[in-house]
């Protein structure tokens, strides 16, 4: 430190930090050099032999040895003893080795981080397309986080849309009327009053064995949207129908879902009967559907050859803003055997496969536009 202070040489920040073993400053410079090298060559593989050289060049290490050699020459000219010169030379060599190790260590760490990020990205892609039916318990936990993130995405999209439409739509007639005094030149732009009511959502979830995993995710998804809608009502059914909205008000999300699909609301061991459940909804809850209501039905439409009562959906569609049906079965199986999907689909504004998270993204986009 005394030698550097007394030297007339213009010492670089890198040489000063290296010789004084300023670890904090060295790490900062290394990260800046790594960022610079990555920006110049984004496709750079951190584990490739040339990557460390690129980072060293970005760091400015090319002229470092010349700086150290000049310092040795200056020390020798100043009369430093041969023993002290040798000690100084060995110290400089060790610092250069340390620098090389620091660069290699950072490259190894960054390479491991990149591999981990790539691995996570591949895992996310795999989970996007994996059917809800076949998720392991650990995958279900990860998917819960993804569904919550999906709900936040929809919330953000709708928030942006509300900001963009803050003043309402342009009212052409009112604008022209107010412009008559100016010879028809529209000096005063008039806007329609923006609708103040937020939309409502009603979900009917089939929780029979064949779709229970899908219902679990949809109930969580809808619960995550509650602050976006003026009202969220959730129903579950197998043959009978029961409302579970209150469960989500009185319990945490996972407890509420477990109670909703665990047999505390309806008999989960009964044979599916969509027609019966729909008829009960018509009798007891149809009045709660109006032009602000999005109705989402989740189920495979396999009705065990019971009366489908598809007229219920017709009446619901006439009252609702939109009706969305999410079917966890492959589209190629719809309409075969006891599937009533073709009947029900006639009275839906949107019918989609929903067997995985990627397909749920499609539904979310449609809801954002709806």
Coordinates of C-alpha atoms in Angstrom, one line a residue:
X1 CA 0.0 0.0 0.0
X2 CA 2.9 2.4 0.9
X3 CA 4.6 1.5 -2.4
X4 CA 1.5 2.3 -4.5
X5 CA 1.0 5.5 -2.6
X6 CA 4.6 6.7 -3.2
X7 CA 4.7 5.5 -6.9
X8 CA 4.4 8.0 -9.7
X9 CA 2.9 5.4 -11.9
X10 CA -0.7 5.7 -13.1
X11 CA -2.0 2.5 -11.5
X12 CA -5.3 1.0 -12.8
X13 CA -8.2 0.4 -10.5
X14 CA -7.8 -3.3 -11.3
X15 CA -4.1 -3.5 -10.4
X16 CA -4.7 -1.5 -7.2
X17 CA -7.6 -3.6 -6.0
X18 CA -5.8 -6.8 -6.9
X19 CA -2.6 -5.9 -5.1
X20 CA -4.4 -4.6 -2.0
X21 CA -6.7 -7.6 -2.0
X22 CA -9.8 -5.5 -2.1
X23 CA -12.2 -8.4 -2.5
X24 CA -15.4 -6.3 -2.7
X25 CA -14.1 -4.1 -5.5
X26 CA -12.6 -7.1 -7.4
X27 CA -16.0 -8.9 -7.3
X28 CA -17.8 -5.7 -8.6
X29 CA -15.3 -5.4 -11.5
X30 CA -15.5 -9.1 -12.3
X31 CA -19.3 -8.9 -12.5
X32 CA -19.2 -5.8 -14.7
X33 CA -16.7 -7.5 -17.0
X34 CA -19.0 -10.6 -17.2
X35 CA -22.0 -8.4 -18.0
X36 CA -20.0 -6.6 -20.7
X37 CA -18.8 -9.9 -22.2
X38 CA -22.3 -11.4 -22.1
X39 CA -23.7 -8.3 -23.8
X40 CA -21.2 -8.4 -26.6
X41 CA -21.7 -12.2 -27.1
X42 CA -25.1 -13.2 -25.7
X43 CA -24.7 -16.8 -26.9
X44 CA -21.5 -17.2 -24.9
X45 CA -21.3 -20.6 -23.1
X46 CA -19.9 -19.9 -19.6
X47 CA -18.2 -23.3 -19.6
X48 CA -16.4 -22.9 -22.9
X49 CA -12.6 -22.4 -22.8
X50 CA -12.8 -19.0 -24.5
X51 CA -15.4 -17.5 -22.1
X52 CA -12.9 -16.9 -19.3
X53 CA -10.6 -15.2 -21.8
X54 CA -13.4 -12.9 -23.0
X55 CA -14.2 -11.9 -19.4
X56 CA -10.5 -11.3 -18.7
X57 CA -10.3 -9.0 -21.7
X58 CA -13.4 -7.1 -20.7
X59 CA -11.9 -6.7 -17.2
X60 CA -8.8 -5.2 -18.7
X61 CA -6.4 -7.9 -17.5
X62 CA -4.3 -7.7 -20.7
X63 CA -2.1 -4.9 -19.5
X64 CA -2.0 -5.9 -15.9
X65 CA 1.3 -7.9 -16.1
X66 CA 3.0 -4.9 -17.7
X67 CA 1.8 -2.7 -14.8
X68 CA 3.3 -5.1 -12.3
X69 CA 6.6 -5.3 -14.2
X70 CA 6.9 -1.5 -14.2
X71 CA 6.2 -1.5 -10.5
X72 CA 9.1 -4.0 -10.0
X73 CA 11.4 -1.9 -12.1
X74 CA 10.5 1.2 -10.1
X75 CA 11.1 -0.6 -6.8
X76 CA 14.5 -1.8 -8.1
X77 CA 15.5 1.7 -9.2
X78 CA 14.5 3.0 -5.8
X79 CA 17.0 0.7 -4.2
X80 CA 14.9 -2.1 -2.9
X81 CA 17.0 -5.1 -1.7
X82 CA 17.2 -8.2 -3.8
X83 CA 15.4 -10.3 -1.1
X84 CA 12.6 -7.8 -0.9
X85 CA 12.4 -7.6 -4.7
X86 CA 12.1 -11.4 -4.8
X87 CA 9.3 -11.3 -2.2
X88 CA 7.5 -8.7 -4.1
X89 CA 7.9 -10.7 -7.4
X90 CA 6.4 -13.8 -5.7
X91 CA 3.6 -11.7 -4.2
X92 CA 2.7 -10.3 -7.7
X93 CA 2.8 -13.9 -9.2
X94 CA 0.4 -15.1 -6.4
X95 CA -2.0 -12.2 -7.0
X96 CA -2.1 -13.0 -10.8
X97 CA -2.8 -16.6 -10.0
X98 CA -5.6 -15.5 -7.6
X99 CA -7.1 -13.4 -10.3
X100 CA -7.1 -16.3 -12.7
X101 CA -8.8 -18.5 -10.0
X102 CA -11.4 -15.7 -9.4
X103 CA -12.3 -15.5 -13.0
X104 CA -12.5 -19.3 -13.4
X105 CA -14.6 -19.6 -10.2
X106 CA -17.0 -16.9 -11.3
X107 CA -17.4 -18.6 -14.7
X108 CA -18.0 -21.9 -13.0
X109 CA -20.7 -20.4 -10.8
X110 CA -22.4 -18.5 -13.6
X111 CA -22.3 -21.6 -15.8
X112 CA -24.0 -23.6 -13.0
X113 CA -26.6 -20.9 -12.6
X114 CA -27.3 -20.9 -16.3
X115 CA -27.6 -24.7 -16.4
X116 CA -30.0 -24.5 -13.4
X117 CA -32.0 -21.8 -15.2
X118 CA -32.1 -23.9 -18.4
X119 CA -33.1 -26.9 -16.4
X120 CA -35.9 -25.0 -14.7
X121 CA -37.1 -23.6 -18.0
X122 CA -37.2 -27.0 -19.5
X123 CA -39.1 -28.3 -16.5
X124 CA -41.6 -25.4 -16.8
X125 CA -42.1 -26.2 -20.4
X126 CA -42.7 -29.9 -19.6
X127 CA -45.2 -29.0 -16.9
X128 CA -47.0 -26.7 -19.2
X129 CA -48.0 -29.6 -21.4
X130 CA -48.3 -32.3 -18.8
X131 CA -51.9 -33.4 -18.1
X132 CA -53.3 -32.5 -14.7
X133 CA -54.3 -36.1 -14.4
X134 CA -50.8 -37.4 -14.1
X135 CA -49.1 -34.8 -11.9
X136 CA -47.1 -36.1 -8.9
X137 CA -47.6 -34.5 -5.5
X138 CA -44.4 -32.4 -5.9
X139 CA -45.5 -31.3 -9.3
X140 CA -49.0 -30.3 -8.0
X141 CA -47.2 -28.0 -5.4
X142 CA -45.2 -26.4 -8.2
X143 CA -48.3 -26.0 -10.4
X144 CA -50.2 -24.2 -7.6
X145 CA -47.5 -21.5 -7.8
X146 CA -47.9 -21.4 -11.6
X147 CA -51.7 -21.1 -11.3
X148 CA -51.4 -18.2 -8.9
X149 CA -48.9 -16.5 -11.3
X150 CA -51.4 -17.0 -14.1
X151 CA -54.1 -15.3 -12.0
X152 CA -51.8 -12.4 -11.4
X153 CA -51.1 -12.2 -15.1
X154 CA -54.9 -11.9 -15.8
X155 CA -55.3 -9.3 -13.1
X156 CA -52.5 -7.2 -14.6
X157 CA -54.0 -7.4 -18.1
X158 CA -57.4 -6.3 -16.8
X159 CA -55.9 -3.5 -14.8
X160 CA -54.1 -2.2 -17.9
X161 CA -57.4 -2.4 -19.8
X162 CA -59.2 -0.4 -17.1
X163 CA -56.6 2.3 -17.1
X164 CA -56.8 2.6 -20.9
X165 CA -60.5 2.9 -20.8
X166 CA -60.6 5.3 -17.8
X167 CA -62.6 7.9 -19.6
X168 CA -64.8 5.5 -21.4
X169 CA -65.3 5.3 -25.2
X170 CA -65.6 8.2 -27.6
X171 CA -69.2 9.4 -27.9
X172 CA -69.5 10.5 -31.5
X173 CA -73.0 11.9 -31.3
X174 CA -72.4 13.9 -28.2
X175 CA -69.1 15.2 -29.6
X176 CA -70.9 16.4 -32.9
X177 CA -73.7 18.1 -30.9
X178 CA -71.3 20.0 -28.7
X179 CA -69.3 21.1 -31.8
X180 CA -72.2 22.9 -33.5
X181 CA -71.4 26.2 -32.0
X182 CA -67.9 25.9 -33.5
X183 CA -69.1 25.2 -37.0
X184 CA -68.8 21.5 -36.6
X185 CA -65.1 21.5 -35.5
X186 CA -64.9 19.1 -32.6
X187 CA -63.2 21.3 -30.0
X188 CA -64.8 19.4 -27.1
X189 CA -64.4 15.6 -27.2
X190 CA -67.2 13.8 -25.3
X191 CA -66.9 10.3 -23.8
X192 CA -69.5 7.8 -22.8
X193 CA -69.7 7.1 -19.1
X194 CA -67.5 4.1 -18.2
X195 CA -69.3 1.2 -16.7
X196 CA -68.6 1.2 -13.0
X197 CA -69.6 -2.3 -12.2
X198 CA -66.9 -5.0 -12.2
X199 CA -67.9 -8.3 -13.9
X200 CA -69.0 -11.3 -11.9
X201 CA -67.9 -14.9 -12.3
X202 CA -69.7 -18.2 -11.6
X203 CA -67.8 -21.5 -11.8
X204 CA -69.5 -25.0 -11.9
X205 CA -66.9 -27.6 -11.2
X206 CA -67.4 -31.3 -11.8
X207 CA -65.4 -33.0 -8.9
X208 CA -65.9 -36.6 -9.9
X209 CA -62.9 -38.9 -9.8
X210 CA -62.1 -38.3 -13.5
X211 CA -61.6 -34.5 -13.2
X212 CA -60.8 -33.9 -9.6
X213 CA -57.2 -32.8 -10.2
X214 CA -58.3 -30.3 -12.8
X215 CA -61.0 -29.0 -10.5
X216 CA -58.4 -28.4 -7.8
X217 CA -56.5 -26.1 -10.0
X218 CA -59.5 -24.3 -11.4
X219 CA -60.9 -23.6 -7.9
X220 CA -57.6 -22.2 -6.9
X221 CA -57.4 -20.1 -10.0
X222 CA -60.9 -18.7 -9.5
X223 CA -60.2 -18.0 -5.8
X224 CA -57.1 -16.0 -6.9
X225 CA -59.3 -13.7 -9.0
X226 CA -61.7 -12.7 -6.3
X227 CA -60.4 -9.1 -6.0
X228 CA -60.9 -8.6 -9.7
X229 CA -64.6 -9.4 -9.8
X230 CA -67.4 -7.8 -7.9
X231 CA -68.6 -11.3 -7.0
X232 CA -67.2 -14.8 -7.4
X233 CA -69.5 -17.8 -6.8
X234 CA -68.2 -21.3 -6.9
X235 CA -70.2 -24.6 -7.1
X236 CA -69.1 -28.2 -7.2
X237 CA -71.1 -31.2 -8.4
X238 CA -71.1 -34.8 -9.2
X239 CA -74.8 -35.7 -9.3
X240 CA -75.9 -33.2 -6.7
X241 CA -74.8 -29.5 -6.7
X242 CA -73.5 -27.5 -3.8
X243 CA -72.1 -24.0 -3.4
X244 CA -68.6 -23.6 -1.9
X245 CA -68.2 -19.8 -2.1
X246 CA -68.4 -19.6 1.7
X247 CA -65.7 -22.1 2.2
X248 CA -63.2 -19.8 0.5
X249 CA -64.3 -16.9 2.7
X250 CA -63.8 -18.8 6.0
X251 CA -60.7 -20.9 5.2
X252 CA -57.3 -20.6 3.7
X253 CA -57.2 -21.6 0.0
X254 CA -55.9 -25.2 0.3
X255 CA -58.2 -26.1 3.2
X256 CA -61.2 -24.7 1.3
X257 CA -60.3 -26.7 -1.8
X258 CA -59.8 -29.9 0.2
X259 CA -63.2 -29.5 1.9
X260 CA -64.8 -28.6 -1.5
X261 CA -63.6 -31.7 -3.3
X262 CA -63.3 -34.0 -0.2
X263 CA -67.0 -34.9 0.2
X264 CA -68.1 -32.3 2.8
X265 CA -70.4 -30.5 0.3
X266 CA -71.7 -33.2 -2.1
X267 CA -71.4 -36.9 -2.4
X268 CA -68.2 -37.5 -4.4
X269 CA -68.9 -41.2 -4.8
X270 CA -72.1 -40.8 -6.8
X271 CA -72.3 -41.4 -10.6
X272 CA -71.9 -38.2 -12.6
X273 CA -75.2 -36.6 -13.6
X274 CA -74.6 -33.2 -15.3
X275 CA -78.3 -32.9 -16.1
X276 CA -79.4 -33.2 -12.5
X277 CA -76.8 -30.7 -11.3
X278 CA -77.7 -28.2 -14.0
X279 CA -81.4 -28.5 -13.3
X280 CA -80.7 -27.7 -9.6
X281 CA -78.6 -24.7 -10.6
X282 CA -81.5 -23.5 -12.8
X283 CA -84.0 -23.9 -10.0
X284 CA -82.0 -22.3 -7.2
X285 CA -79.3 -20.0 -8.7
X286 CA -80.3 -18.8 -12.2
X287 CA -81.4 -15.4 -10.9
X288 CA -77.8 -14.7 -9.9
X289 CA -76.7 -14.8 -13.5
X290 CA -76.9 -11.5 -15.5
X291 CA -75.2 -9.6 -18.3
X292 CA -72.1 -9.0 -16.1
X293 CA -71.6 -12.7 -15.3
X294 CA -69.0 -15.0 -16.9
X295 CA -70.1 -18.6 -16.3
X296 CA -67.3 -21.3 -16.4
X297 CA -68.2 -25.0 -16.5
X298 CA -65.5 -27.5 -15.9
X299 CA -66.2 -31.1 -16.7
X300 CA -65.9 -33.9 -19.1
X301 CA -69.6 -33.9 -20.0
X302 CA -69.9 -37.7 -19.4
X303 CA -73.4 -37.9 -18.1
X304 CA -73.9 -41.7 -17.7
X305 CA -76.7 -41.6 -20.2
X306 CA -78.9 -39.5 -17.9
X307 CA -81.1 -36.7 -19.2
X308 CA -78.6 -33.9 -20.3
X309 CA -81.0 -31.0 -19.6
X310 CA -79.0 -28.9 -22.0
X311 CA -81.8 -26.4 -22.0
X312 CA -80.4 -25.1 -18.7
X313 CA -77.3 -24.0 -20.5
X314 CA -79.4 -22.3 -23.2
X315 CA -81.2 -20.3 -20.5
X316 CA -77.9 -19.5 -18.8
X317 CA -76.3 -18.3 -22.0
X318 CA -79.3 -16.0 -22.7
X319 CA -78.7 -14.2 -19.4
X320 CA -74.9 -14.4 -19.1
X321 CA -72.1 -12.2 -20.5
X322 CA -70.4 -15.4 -21.7
X323 CA -70.4 -19.1 -21.0
X324 CA -67.0 -21.0 -21.1
X325 CA -66.8 -24.8 -21.0
X326 CA -63.4 -26.3 -20.1
X327 CA -63.2 -30.0 -20.9
X328 CA -60.2 -32.0 -19.5
X329 CA -60.7 -34.8 -22.1
X330 CA -59.0 -34.9 -25.5
X331 CA -61.3 -33.2 -28.0
X332 CA -61.3 -36.3 -30.2
X333 CA -63.3 -38.2 -27.5
X334 CA -66.1 -35.6 -27.3
X335 CA -69.5 -36.9 -28.4
X336 CA -68.6 -40.5 -28.1
X337 CA -70.2 -42.9 -25.6
X338 CA -72.0 -41.1 -22.8
X339 CA -70.4 -37.7 -23.7
X340 CA -72.9 -34.9 -24.1
X341 CA -70.3 -32.3 -25.2
X342 CA -71.9 -31.7 -28.6
X343 CA -75.3 -30.9 -26.9
X344 CA -73.7 -28.6 -24.3
X345 CA -71.3 -27.0 -26.6
X346 CA -74.1 -25.4 -28.7
X347 CA -74.9 -23.1 -25.8
X348 CA -71.4 -22.0 -24.9
X349 CA -69.5 -19.0 -26.2
X350 CA -66.2 -20.8 -25.8
X351 CA -65.4 -24.5 -25.5
X352 CA -61.8 -25.5 -24.9
X353 CA -59.7 -28.5 -23.9
X354 CA -58.2 -27.8 -20.5
X355 CA -55.9 -30.7 -19.6
X356 CA -52.8 -28.7 -18.8
X357 CA -51.5 -25.3 -17.9
X358 CA -50.8 -24.2 -21.5
X359 CA -54.4 -24.7 -22.4
X360 CA -55.4 -22.8 -19.2
X361 CA -53.3 -19.9 -20.5
X362 CA -55.6 -19.9 -23.6
X363 CA -58.6 -19.6 -21.4
X364 CA -57.1 -16.8 -19.4
X365 CA -56.4 -14.8 -22.6
X366 CA -60.0 -15.3 -23.7
X367 CA -61.2 -14.1 -20.3
X368 CA -59.0 -11.0 -20.5
X369 CA -60.5 -10.2 -23.9
X370 CA -64.1 -11.1 -22.9

